[in-house]
Amino acid sequence: MYNQLFYRILFSILSLPIFIYAIIKYLISGNNSEDLQQNLVVEKIAHALQQKYLYLKEHKTKQQLFKEAQHIYNRRNRYDDEQVTNDFTSFYKQLLFNNHLIFKVILAFPLFIVLSFYLNPMVRYIFERIIMAIVVIIGVITVVFTILYLSPMDAAYSILGPDATKDQIKQFNEAHNLNSPYLLQLWDAIKGVFTFDLGTTYKGNEVVTHAVAQRIPITLLLTLIALLIAIMIAIPIGVVSALKRNSWIDVILMTIALIGLSIPNFWQGLLFILAFSLKLNILPPSYMPDNPFSLILPTLVIGTAIAASITRMTRSSVLEVMRNDYVMTAYAKGLSTNQVVVRHILKNALIPIITLIGLLVAELLGGSAVTEQVFNINGIGRYIVQKQLVPDIPAVMGGVVYISIVISLVNLIIDIFYAVIDPKLRSEIKEKE
């Protein structure tokens, strides 16, 4: 993305409105910007050219001589504000900096915005990540739609049943534009995602954006709560385990983390329901919107595996940083263990941990269907699984694509956070200025 070719193409596209306006005005004006002084100079140049070609014994018509003389005159005085030329380059420069400034600013406003991004290294870095996120989203739309389009399952047959007539199937396909060419359907899908209009579901005639908007908040809430709890527990445990390397504390903590990483979510969920709901009768066995305590069990199930992953990553990252010379230097200066850990070790060990957290967010949003099914949560993961069996293309597209949008936003935040905490990345960004 730092390639200058990308920005050259982008600037060329954004400068097209003002460039087209200049061409039209140049053609309408008829190049009537000549004056008497210019004509005299051109005639002198043409006379000199005539003498040159006579000496070289080359024949040139009067029209050719004046055309070449005019070209020489324009090239000489193109960048001289005191001289008037009638070529397009001078006309374009004069048009840009003289009359109707407000109108030209309106035409070139998108170009000015992108230039302001380009001139600031950090803003340019964020802008490039946003462009990459948009490209990823379009790629996800294309891949998901293509898979559903090539699916051997027939949506009309699945919804209408085996007793449906050919006329009913034809009417169903026409109502949902399923007879349209592949590229036209793909374009409608891409346009629908960015305009928040994916139409209605094949089954139930439900507005897709409304259905996704109802289900995605609970999935995001579970993911965020589980992630925050996992980070608050896992990072301190990982640091302690690294500082007490190969001790009995390290062995116990890593064994617990390995067990948490190995237990399947659905089995852990059933165990929690059996223990805390049926035996102890402490927490509700399924999710109820009016009862916040019903979020505890699914949050624990989701948080267990990610806490185990973050713990192991924190331990390995801290151990790697502890081997560096600047950590030994910090200890040699008399800093306490807490100061060394907070100021030097943890700060430099955060980068791989943050990378893992970004991957875990994607995993949680995409793989929450099992937990939602166990605890009867009407979330986006369960919704996608139910709809892809039809296959209900608008519903699946809506769920998958809007999850990818959330994941892209999370990755954008993580990339920005990288630039904040990593001095190497900051210096690389400034070098691109």
Coordinates of C-alpha atoms in Angstrom, one line a residue:
M1 CA 0.0 0.0 0.0
Y2 CA 3.0 2.3 0.4
N3 CA 3.6 1.9 -3.3
Q4 CA 3.5 5.3 -5.0
L5 CA 1.7 3.8 -7.9
F6 CA -1.4 3.4 -5.8
Y7 CA -1.5 7.1 -4.9
R8 CA -0.7 8.1 -8.5
I9 CA -3.7 6.2 -9.7
L10 CA -5.9 7.5 -6.9
F11 CA -4.8 11.1 -7.5
S12 CA -5.4 10.8 -11.2
I13 CA -8.9 9.5 -10.7
L14 CA -9.8 12.2 -8.1
S15 CA -8.4 15.0 -10.4
L16 CA -10.6 13.9 -13.3
P17 CA -13.5 16.3 -12.6
I18 CA -11.4 19.5 -12.6
F19 CA -9.3 18.1 -15.6
I20 CA -12.4 17.4 -17.7
Y21 CA -13.8 20.9 -16.8
A22 CA -10.5 22.4 -18.0
I23 CA -10.6 20.5 -21.3
I24 CA -14.2 21.5 -22.0
K25 CA -13.5 25.2 -21.3
Y26 CA -10.3 25.1 -23.4
L27 CA -12.1 23.7 -26.4
I28 CA -15.0 26.2 -26.0
S29 CA -12.6 29.1 -25.7
G30 CA -11.1 28.2 -29.1
N31 CA -7.5 29.1 -28.0
N32 CA -8.2 32.8 -28.6
S33 CA -5.7 34.0 -26.0
E34 CA -3.2 35.3 -28.6
D35 CA -2.2 38.9 -28.6
L36 CA -0.2 41.2 -30.9
Q37 CA 3.1 40.8 -29.1
Q38 CA 2.8 37.0 -29.1
N39 CA 2.1 37.0 -32.9
L40 CA 5.2 39.1 -33.5
V41 CA 7.4 36.8 -31.5
V42 CA 6.0 33.7 -33.3
E43 CA 6.6 35.3 -36.7
K44 CA 10.2 36.0 -35.7
I45 CA 10.7 32.4 -34.6
A46 CA 9.0 31.2 -37.9
H47 CA 11.3 33.4 -39.9
A48 CA 14.4 31.9 -38.1
L49 CA 13.1 28.4 -38.7
Q50 CA 12.7 29.2 -42.4
Q51 CA 16.3 30.3 -42.6
K52 CA 17.4 27.1 -40.8
Y53 CA 15.5 24.8 -43.2
L54 CA 16.8 26.7 -46.2
Y55 CA 20.3 26.2 -45.0
L56 CA 19.5 22.5 -44.4
K57 CA 17.8 22.3 -47.8
E58 CA 14.6 21.0 -46.3
H59 CA 11.2 22.1 -47.6
K60 CA 8.6 23.2 -45.0
T61 CA 5.3 24.8 -45.7
K62 CA 4.3 28.0 -44.0
Q63 CA 1.7 26.2 -41.9
Q64 CA 4.3 23.8 -40.6
L65 CA 6.7 26.6 -39.8
F66 CA 4.1 28.5 -37.8
K67 CA 3.0 25.4 -36.0
E68 CA 6.6 24.6 -34.9
A69 CA 7.2 28.3 -34.0
Q70 CA 4.1 28.3 -31.8
H71 CA 5.2 25.1 -30.1
I72 CA 8.6 26.7 -29.4
Y73 CA 7.0 29.8 -28.1
N74 CA 4.7 27.9 -25.8
R75 CA 7.5 25.8 -24.4
R76 CA 9.6 28.8 -23.7
N77 CA 7.0 30.8 -21.9
R78 CA 4.8 28.1 -20.4
Y79 CA 5.9 28.9 -16.8
D80 CA 6.3 32.6 -17.3
D81 CA 3.3 34.4 -15.7
E82 CA 4.1 37.6 -17.7
Q83 CA 3.8 36.0 -21.1
V84 CA 0.6 34.7 -22.6
T85 CA 0.5 31.3 -24.3
N86 CA -2.4 29.4 -25.9
D87 CA -1.3 25.8 -25.1
F88 CA -3.4 23.6 -22.8
T89 CA -0.7 23.4 -20.0
S90 CA -0.6 27.2 -19.6
F91 CA -4.4 27.4 -19.9
Y92 CA -4.8 24.6 -17.2
K93 CA -2.4 26.4 -14.8
Q94 CA -4.2 29.7 -15.4
L95 CA -7.6 28.1 -14.8
L96 CA -6.5 26.5 -11.5
F97 CA -5.2 29.7 -9.9
N98 CA -7.4 32.5 -11.3
N99 CA -11.2 32.9 -11.5
H100 CA -14.0 30.8 -10.0
L101 CA -11.9 29.5 -7.2
I102 CA -14.8 28.2 -5.1
F103 CA -16.2 26.2 -8.0
K104 CA -12.8 24.6 -8.6
V105 CA -12.4 23.8 -4.9
I106 CA -15.7 21.9 -5.0
L107 CA -14.7 19.9 -8.0
A108 CA -11.3 19.0 -6.5
F109 CA -12.5 18.6 -2.9
P110 CA -12.1 14.8 -2.8
L111 CA -8.5 15.3 -4.1
F112 CA -7.8 17.8 -1.3
I113 CA -9.0 15.4 1.3
V114 CA -6.8 12.5 0.1
L115 CA -3.8 14.9 -0.2
S116 CA -4.3 15.9 3.4
F117 CA -4.3 12.2 4.4
Y118 CA -1.2 11.6 2.3
L119 CA 0.9 14.5 3.8
N120 CA 0.4 13.2 7.4
P121 CA 2.2 9.8 7.9
M122 CA 0.0 8.6 10.7
V123 CA -3.3 9.6 9.0
R124 CA -2.0 8.0 5.8
Y125 CA -1.3 4.8 7.7
I126 CA -4.9 4.8 9.0
F127 CA -6.3 5.7 5.6
E128 CA -4.4 2.8 4.0
R129 CA -5.8 0.4 6.6
I130 CA -9.3 1.6 5.9
I131 CA -8.8 1.0 2.2
M132 CA -7.5 -2.5 2.9
A133 CA -10.5 -3.2 5.1
I134 CA -12.9 -2.2 2.3
V135 CA -11.0 -4.4 -0.1
V136 CA -11.2 -7.3 2.4
I137 CA -15.0 -6.8 2.8
I138 CA -15.6 -6.8 -1.0
G139 CA -13.5 -10.0 -1.2
V140 CA -15.5 -11.6 1.6
I141 CA -18.8 -10.7 -0.2
T142 CA -17.5 -12.2 -3.5
V143 CA -16.3 -15.4 -1.9
V144 CA -19.4 -16.0 0.2
F145 CA -21.8 -15.2 -2.6
T146 CA -19.9 -17.4 -5.0
I147 CA -20.0 -20.4 -2.6
L148 CA -23.7 -20.0 -2.0
Y149 CA -24.3 -19.4 -5.7
L150 CA -22.5 -22.7 -6.7
S151 CA -24.2 -24.6 -3.8
P152 CA -26.0 -27.7 -5.1
M153 CA -28.9 -27.0 -2.8
D154 CA -32.0 -25.3 -4.4
A155 CA -33.4 -22.5 -2.3
A156 CA -36.8 -22.7 -4.0
Y157 CA -37.1 -26.5 -3.5
S158 CA -36.0 -26.3 0.1
I159 CA -38.5 -23.6 1.0
L160 CA -41.5 -24.6 -1.2
G161 CA -41.1 -28.3 -0.6
P162 CA -41.1 -31.3 -2.9
D163 CA -44.7 -30.7 -3.9
A164 CA -44.0 -27.3 -5.5
T165 CA -44.9 -27.0 -9.1
K166 CA -42.6 -25.6 -11.8
D167 CA -44.6 -22.4 -12.0
Q168 CA -44.3 -21.9 -8.3
I169 CA -40.5 -22.5 -8.4
K170 CA -40.2 -20.1 -11.4
Q171 CA -42.2 -17.4 -9.6
F172 CA -40.1 -17.8 -6.5
N173 CA -36.8 -17.5 -8.5
E174 CA -38.2 -14.4 -10.4
A175 CA -39.3 -12.8 -7.1
H176 CA -35.8 -13.1 -5.7
N177 CA -33.9 -12.4 -8.9
L178 CA -32.4 -15.9 -8.9
N179 CA -32.6 -16.1 -12.6
S180 CA -30.3 -13.1 -13.2
P181 CA -26.7 -13.6 -14.3
Y182 CA -24.0 -14.3 -11.8
L183 CA -22.3 -10.9 -12.1
L184 CA -25.6 -9.0 -11.8
Q185 CA -26.5 -10.9 -8.6
L186 CA -23.0 -10.3 -7.2
W187 CA -23.2 -6.6 -7.9
D188 CA -26.6 -6.4 -6.2
A189 CA -25.1 -8.2 -3.2
I190 CA -22.1 -5.8 -3.0
K191 CA -24.3 -2.7 -3.4
G192 CA -26.8 -4.1 -0.8
V193 CA -24.1 -4.5 1.8
F194 CA -22.8 -0.9 1.5
T195 CA -26.3 0.6 1.3
F196 CA -27.6 -1.6 4.2
D197 CA -30.3 -3.1 1.9
L198 CA -29.9 -6.8 1.3
G199 CA -33.6 -7.3 0.7
T200 CA -35.7 -9.9 2.5
T201 CA -35.0 -13.5 3.5
Y202 CA -36.3 -16.3 1.3
K203 CA -38.0 -17.9 4.3
G204 CA -40.2 -15.7 6.5
N205 CA -39.8 -12.6 4.3
E206 CA -37.8 -10.9 7.0
V207 CA -35.8 -7.8 6.3
V208 CA -32.1 -9.0 6.4
T209 CA -30.6 -5.8 7.9
H210 CA -33.2 -5.7 10.6
A211 CA -32.7 -9.4 11.5
V212 CA -28.9 -9.0 11.7
A213 CA -29.2 -5.8 13.7
Q214 CA -31.4 -7.6 16.2
R215 CA -28.9 -10.6 16.6
I216 CA -25.4 -9.1 16.3
P217 CA -25.5 -7.0 19.5
I218 CA -25.9 -10.0 21.9
T219 CA -23.0 -11.8 20.1
L220 CA -20.8 -8.7 20.4
L221 CA -21.7 -8.3 24.0
L222 CA -20.8 -11.9 24.9
T223 CA -17.5 -11.5 22.9
L224 CA -16.5 -8.3 24.5
I225 CA -17.3 -9.4 28.1
A226 CA -15.6 -12.7 27.6
L227 CA -12.5 -11.0 26.1
L228 CA -12.2 -8.4 28.8
I229 CA -12.5 -11.0 31.6
A230 CA -10.0 -13.3 29.8
I231 CA -7.5 -10.4 29.3
M232 CA -7.8 -9.4 33.0
I233 CA -7.1 -12.9 34.1
A234 CA -4.8 -14.3 31.5
I235 CA -2.1 -11.6 31.2
P236 CA -1.3 -11.5 35.0
I237 CA -1.2 -15.3 35.1
G238 CA 1.0 -15.5 32.0
V239 CA 3.5 -12.9 33.5
V240 CA 3.6 -14.8 36.8
S241 CA 4.1 -18.1 35.0
A242 CA 7.0 -16.6 33.0
L243 CA 8.7 -15.0 36.1
K244 CA 8.3 -18.4 38.0
R245 CA 9.5 -20.4 35.0
N246 CA 9.8 -24.2 35.6
S247 CA 8.6 -23.9 39.1
W248 CA 5.6 -25.7 40.5
I249 CA 3.5 -22.6 40.1
D250 CA 4.4 -22.5 36.4
V251 CA 3.5 -26.2 35.9
I252 CA 0.1 -25.9 37.6
L253 CA -0.9 -22.7 35.7
M254 CA 0.2 -24.1 32.3
T255 CA -1.6 -27.4 33.0
I256 CA -4.8 -25.5 33.8
A257 CA -4.4 -23.4 30.7
L258 CA -3.9 -26.5 28.6
I259 CA -7.0 -28.1 30.0
G260 CA -9.0 -25.0 29.3
L261 CA -7.7 -25.0 25.8
S262 CA -8.5 -28.6 25.2
I263 CA -12.1 -28.7 26.4
P264 CA -14.7 -28.3 23.6
N265 CA -17.1 -25.4 24.1
F266 CA -20.3 -27.5 23.8
W267 CA -19.1 -30.0 26.4
Q268 CA -18.0 -27.4 28.8
G269 CA -21.3 -25.6 28.4
L270 CA -23.3 -28.8 29.2
L271 CA -21.1 -29.4 32.2
F272 CA -21.7 -25.8 33.5
I273 CA -25.4 -26.2 33.0
L274 CA -25.4 -29.5 34.9
A275 CA -23.3 -28.1 37.8
F276 CA -24.5 -24.6 38.3
S277 CA -28.1 -24.8 37.1
L278 CA -29.4 -28.3 37.7
K279 CA -27.3 -29.3 40.7
L280 CA -26.6 -26.1 42.6
N281 CA -29.4 -24.1 41.1
I282 CA -27.3 -20.9 41.2
L283 CA -27.5 -19.6 37.6
P284 CA -30.2 -20.0 34.8
P285 CA -29.5 -22.7 32.3
S286 CA -30.3 -20.6 29.2
Y287 CA -30.1 -17.0 28.1
M288 CA -33.0 -14.7 29.1
P289 CA -32.9 -11.1 27.9
D290 CA -34.4 -9.7 31.1
N291 CA -31.9 -11.6 33.4
P292 CA -28.3 -10.3 33.2
F293 CA -27.1 -13.3 35.3
S294 CA -28.0 -15.6 32.4
L295 CA -24.9 -14.2 30.6
I296 CA -22.5 -15.5 33.2
L297 CA -22.4 -19.2 32.0
P298 CA -22.0 -18.5 28.3
T299 CA -19.4 -15.8 29.0
L300 CA -17.4 -18.3 31.1
V301 CA -17.6 -20.9 28.4
I302 CA -16.4 -18.5 25.7
G303 CA -13.8 -16.9 28.0
T304 CA -12.1 -20.2 29.1
A305 CA -10.6 -21.1 25.8
I306 CA -9.4 -17.6 24.9
A307 CA -8.0 -17.0 28.4
A308 CA -6.0 -20.2 28.0
S309 CA -4.6 -19.0 24.6
I310 CA -3.8 -15.6 25.9
T311 CA -2.1 -17.0 29.0
R312 CA 0.2 -19.3 26.9
M313 CA 1.0 -16.5 24.5
T314 CA 1.8 -14.0 27.3
R315 CA 4.1 -16.5 29.0
S316 CA 6.1 -17.2 25.8
S317 CA 6.2 -13.5 24.8
V318 CA 7.4 -12.4 28.2
L319 CA 10.1 -15.1 28.3
E320 CA 11.4 -14.0 24.9
V321 CA 11.6 -10.4 26.1
M322 CA 13.3 -11.3 29.3
R323 CA 16.3 -12.7 27.4
N324 CA 17.1 -9.2 25.9
D325 CA 20.0 -7.2 27.2
Y326 CA 18.0 -4.1 28.1
V327 CA 16.1 -6.2 30.7
M328 CA 19.4 -7.2 32.4
T329 CA 20.5 -3.5 32.2
A330 CA 17.3 -2.4 34.0
Y331 CA 17.9 -4.9 36.8
A332 CA 21.6 -3.8 37.0
K333 CA 20.4 -0.2 37.5
G334 CA 18.6 -1.3 40.6
L335 CA 15.0 -1.2 39.4
S336 CA 12.5 -3.5 41.2
T337 CA 10.9 -6.5 39.5
N338 CA 7.6 -4.7 39.3
Q339 CA 9.2 -1.7 37.6
V340 CA 11.1 -3.9 35.1
V341 CA 8.0 -5.9 34.3
V342 CA 5.7 -2.9 33.8
R343 CA 8.2 -0.5 32.1
H344 CA 10.3 -2.8 30.0
I345 CA 9.0 -6.4 29.7
L346 CA 5.2 -6.1 29.4
K347 CA 5.3 -3.1 27.1
N348 CA 7.5 -4.9 24.6
A349 CA 5.7 -8.2 25.0
L350 CA 2.3 -6.8 24.2
I351 CA 2.6 -6.8 20.4
P352 CA 2.2 -10.6 19.8
I353 CA -0.5 -10.7 22.5
I354 CA -2.5 -7.9 20.7
T355 CA -2.1 -9.9 17.5
L356 CA -3.6 -13.0 19.1
I357 CA -6.4 -11.0 20.6
G358 CA -7.4 -9.7 17.2
L359 CA -7.4 -13.3 15.8
L360 CA -9.5 -14.4 18.8
V361 CA -12.1 -11.7 18.2
A362 CA -12.6 -13.1 14.7
E363 CA -12.7 -16.6 16.0
L364 CA -15.3 -15.7 18.7
L365 CA -17.6 -13.8 16.3
G366 CA -17.4 -16.5 13.6
G367 CA -17.5 -19.6 15.9
S368 CA -20.1 -18.5 18.5
A369 CA -22.8 -20.7 17.0
V370 CA -22.1 -23.7 19.2
T371 CA -22.3 -21.7 22.4
E372 CA -25.4 -19.8 21.3
Q373 CA -27.0 -23.1 20.5
V374 CA -26.2 -24.7 23.9
F375 CA -27.5 -21.7 25.8
N376 CA -30.4 -20.9 23.5
I377 CA -29.0 -17.5 22.5
N378 CA -30.5 -15.9 19.4
G379 CA -27.2 -14.5 18.2
I380 CA -25.7 -14.0 14.8
G381 CA -23.7 -17.2 14.7
R382 CA -26.8 -19.4 15.3
Y383 CA -28.7 -17.4 12.8
I384 CA -26.1 -18.0 10.0
V385 CA -26.0 -21.7 10.7
Q386 CA -29.8 -22.0 10.5
K387 CA -30.0 -20.0 7.3
Q388 CA -27.2 -21.6 5.4
L389 CA -29.0 -24.9 5.4
V390 CA -31.7 -23.4 3.1
P391 CA -29.5 -21.8 1.6
D392 CA -31.0 -18.3 2.3
I393 CA -28.4 -16.2 0.4
P394 CA -29.4 -12.7 1.6
A395 CA -29.5 -13.8 5.3
V396 CA -26.2 -15.7 5.2
M397 CA -24.6 -12.8 3.2
G398 CA -25.9 -10.3 5.8
G399 CA -24.6 -12.2 8.8
V400 CA -21.2 -13.2 7.4
V401 CA -20.4 -9.8 5.8
Y402 CA -21.4 -7.7 8.8
I403 CA -19.4 -9.9 11.0
S404 CA -16.4 -9.4 8.6
I405 CA -17.0 -5.6 8.9
V406 CA -16.8 -5.8 12.7
I407 CA -13.6 -7.9 12.4
S408 CA -12.1 -5.4 10.0
L409 CA -12.9 -2.6 12.4
V410 CA -11.2 -4.5 15.2
N411 CA -8.1 -5.1 13.1
L412 CA -8.1 -1.4 12.2
I413 CA -8.1 -0.5 15.9
I414 CA -5.3 -3.1 16.6
D415 CA -3.2 -1.7 13.7
I416 CA -3.6 1.8 15.2
F417 CA -2.6 0.5 18.6
Y418 CA 0.5 -1.1 17.0
A419 CA 1.6 2.3 15.8
V420 CA 1.1 3.7 19.4
I421 CA 3.0 1.1 21.3
D422 CA 5.7 0.0 18.8
P423 CA 8.4 2.6 18.2
K424 CA 9.9 0.6 15.3
L425 CA 6.6 0.8 13.4
R426 CA 6.3 4.6 14.2
S427 CA 9.7 5.2 12.7
E428 CA 8.9 3.1 9.6
I429 CA 5.7 5.2 9.1
K430 CA 7.7 8.4 9.4
E431 CA 10.3 7.2 6.9
K432 CA 7.5 6.9 4.3
E433 CA 6.9 10.6 4.6

